[in-house]
Structure formats: structure tokens, C-alpha cells
C-alpha positions as CSV (number, residue, x, y, z in Angstrom):
1,M,135.3,115.3,115.0
2,T,133.0,113.4,117.4
3,R,130.6,109.7,117.4
4,S,126.7,109.9,118.0
5,A,124.2,107.4,119.3
6,G,124.2,106.4,115.6
7,S,127.6,106.9,115.1
8,R,126.8,109.6,112.8
9,R,129.5,112.0,112.2
10,H,129.0,115.6,113.3
11,R,131.0,118.4,114.3
12,A,132.3,118.7,118.2
13,G,129.5,121.3,119.9
14,A,126.9,120.3,117.0
15,D,123.4,119.1,117.4
16,P,122.6,116.8,114.5
17,Q,118.5,116.4,113.3
18,P,118.0,113.0,114.2
19,N,118.1,110.9,111.3
20,A,115.5,107.3,110.6
21,T,119.1,105.6,110.8
22,D,120.3,107.0,114.8
23,L,119.7,104.5,116.3
24,D,120.5,104.6,120.5
25,R,120.8,101.1,121.5
26,N,121.1,102.5,125.3
27,T,117.7,103.4,125.0
28,P,115.1,101.4,126.1
29,F,112.5,100.6,123.4
30,G,109.6,102.7,122.9
31,M,111.6,106.0,122.4
32,S,112.5,106.8,119.0
33,A,116.2,107.7,118.6
34,D,115.3,111.4,119.6
35,C,113.6,110.5,123.3
36,Q,110.0,110.9,121.1
37,P,108.0,108.1,123.2
38,F,106.1,104.9,122.0
39,P,104.8,104.5,125.4
40,H,102.2,101.5,124.8
41,A,105.1,100.2,121.8
42,D,105.9,96.8,123.3
43,Q,107.6,95.0,119.6
44,A,109.2,96.1,116.5
45,L,108.8,93.8,113.0
46,Q,111.0,94.1,109.5
47,I,108.3,92.8,106.8
48,V,110.9,91.6,103.7
49,R,109.2,91.2,101.0
50,R,111.1,90.1,98.0
51,R,109.0,90.3,94.7
52,R,110.6,88.1,90.6
53,T,109.1,89.5,88.1
54,V,107.8,87.5,85.4
55,R,109.4,89.1,82.7
56,T,113.2,89.9,83.7
57,G,113.2,87.8,87.0
58,R,114.6,90.2,88.0
59,V,114.2,90.2,92.1
60,S,113.3,93.1,94.2
61,V,113.0,93.1,98.2
62,E,111.6,95.9,100.5
63,R,111.8,96.1,103.4
64,V,109.2,97.8,105.9
65,Y,108.6,98.8,109.6
66,A,105.8,97.8,112.3
67,I,105.4,98.4,116.1
68,T,102.7,96.3,117.9
69,S,101.3,96.6,121.9
70,L,101.2,93.2,122.0
71,T,104.2,91.5,123.4
72,A,105.8,88.7,123.0
73,Y,104.0,86.1,124.6
74,Q,100.2,87.7,123.2
75,A,102.0,87.1,119.8
76,G,104.5,85.6,118.5
77,A,106.1,86.5,115.5
78,A,104.5,84.0,113.3
79,D,101.5,85.2,114.7
80,L,102.4,88.8,113.7
81,A,103.3,87.3,110.6
82,E,99.6,85.7,110.4
83,R,98.4,88.6,111.2
84,V,99.9,90.8,108.7
85,R,99.0,88.3,106.7
86,G,95.4,88.4,106.9
87,H,95.0,92.8,106.7
88,W,96.7,92.0,102.9
89,A,94.1,88.9,102.6
90,I,91.6,92.1,103.7
91,E,92.9,94.7,101.3
92,N,93.3,92.5,98.3
93,R,90.0,91.4,98.9
94,E,88.2,95.1,99.2
95,H,90.4,96.7,96.1
96,H,90.0,93.1,94.1
97,V,86.5,94.1,93.8
98,R,86.9,97.7,93.4
99,D,88.7,97.2,90.6
100,V,87.6,94.1,88.8
101,T,83.8,94.8,89.5
102,F,83.6,98.4,89.6
103,G,86.5,99.2,87.4
104,E,87.9,101.2,89.3
105,D,91.2,101.8,88.4
106,A,89.3,102.6,84.4
107,S,87.4,105.2,86.3
108,R,87.7,108.7,84.1
109,V,86.7,110.7,87.8
110,R,88.9,112.7,88.3
111,S,88.4,116.3,89.4
112,G,86.6,117.7,92.8
113,S,85.7,115.6,94.9
114,A,84.3,113.7,92.4
115,P,86.1,110.4,92.9
116,R,85.8,110.5,96.8
117,A,81.8,111.3,96.0
118,M,82.4,107.5,93.7
119,A,84.5,105.5,96.1
120,S,81.9,106.3,98.9
121,L,78.7,105.3,96.7
122,R,80.8,102.3,95.6
123,N,82.1,101.6,99.6
124,L,77.3,101.5,100.6
125,A,77.0,98.8,97.2
126,I,79.8,96.4,98.3
127,G,78.6,97.2,102.3
128,A,74.8,97.3,101.5
129,L,75.8,93.5,99.4
130,R,78.3,92.7,102.0
131,L,75.6,93.3,104.8
132,A,73.4,91.5,102.9
133,G,74.1,88.2,102.9
134,R,76.3,88.6,99.2
135,D,79.8,87.0,99.1
136,N,80.3,87.6,95.4
137,I,79.1,91.1,94.9
138,A,79.8,91.1,90.7
139,E,76.9,88.8,90.9
140,G,74.4,90.9,93.3
141,L,74.6,93.7,91.4
142,R,74.1,91.5,88.0
143,H,70.6,90.8,90.5
144,H,70.0,94.3,91.3
145,G,69.7,95.4,88.7
146,R,67.0,94.2,86.7
147,D,65.0,95.1,88.8
148,M,64.1,98.8,90.6
149,A,62.7,97.6,93.6
150,R,65.6,95.1,94.6
151,P,68.8,98.3,95.6
152,V,66.0,100.4,97.7
153,A,64.6,97.4,99.8
154,T,67.8,96.1,99.8
155,L,68.9,99.6,101.9
156,G,65.8,99.7,104.1
157,L,64.2,102.4,102.1
158,A,61.1,101.0,100.6
């Protein structure tokens, strides 16, 4: 038996398949274990998320990894953490609107291309209301729902 760079054991002469845990400590940053280049990668991140279930008190840990082209001088650890939080703030804002205002999770539209079409129509409504200066999408929907001419005017079709 011989040892590979990632210290996984394999038979002498065998060509082991690369594994996510097989990191070659001698490869320059920006190269994967199987020497596939990531030419624009300057930093790698490990994000550890801990969640406690309220009902059971059980803690779960999730680790996710990311790479960025930003150098350590352009963005330190605190800057990268802020960017990740900012990304999720935007994601959560949009998903909250879709789920609470439009009831997307409760939608019974599930066959063919109908789910994608409905998502596109929801995105159109959200985007049009935000471009019209509405921060509260639910209020904007109620306002536009009271008069058939309002949505047409907001879309610039009148």
C-alpha cells in the first residue's frame, strides 16, 4: 500500500479517483486535488452554521464552502461574512414576499411548465411594484387590485 497526497490508502499502481477530502497540500491555491485550475480563486471560505431546534433543543451544524476572486486585501474575513449575510438578507426578503404574500409554498400548480410560468408572473409583479417605488408588495397588490387601470398604467401599457 502507498499513500496518496490526500492520505487515502490505495493499491500500488492504482489510480485513485479524486475525492473532495483529498486535498493535496503541495498544490498551489487555485488548483483542485485533481489539478483542475480555478484561475480566479484567491480565497476559500468555510462557513459554519449552527442551528438549535426550539422544540427539541438539538443543535445541528452545517458546513458550506465557497471561493472568491477577492484577495485578502480587498476583503478580509469580516468583509466576506458581511457579504454572505447581505446575500442571504436579499434572498430571504424575496422568498418571504413570495411565500407570505403570494402563498407560493401552498400553490397547487405542479405540472408541466405551469409552476415556472406562475413564478415568472410573480417575479413580474414583484419587479414592477419595486420599480414603481413600492416597498410593501402586499400593500401594492391591494392598491393595484382595486382598479383594473392601475396595473396596466404601472406596466406602461396605457
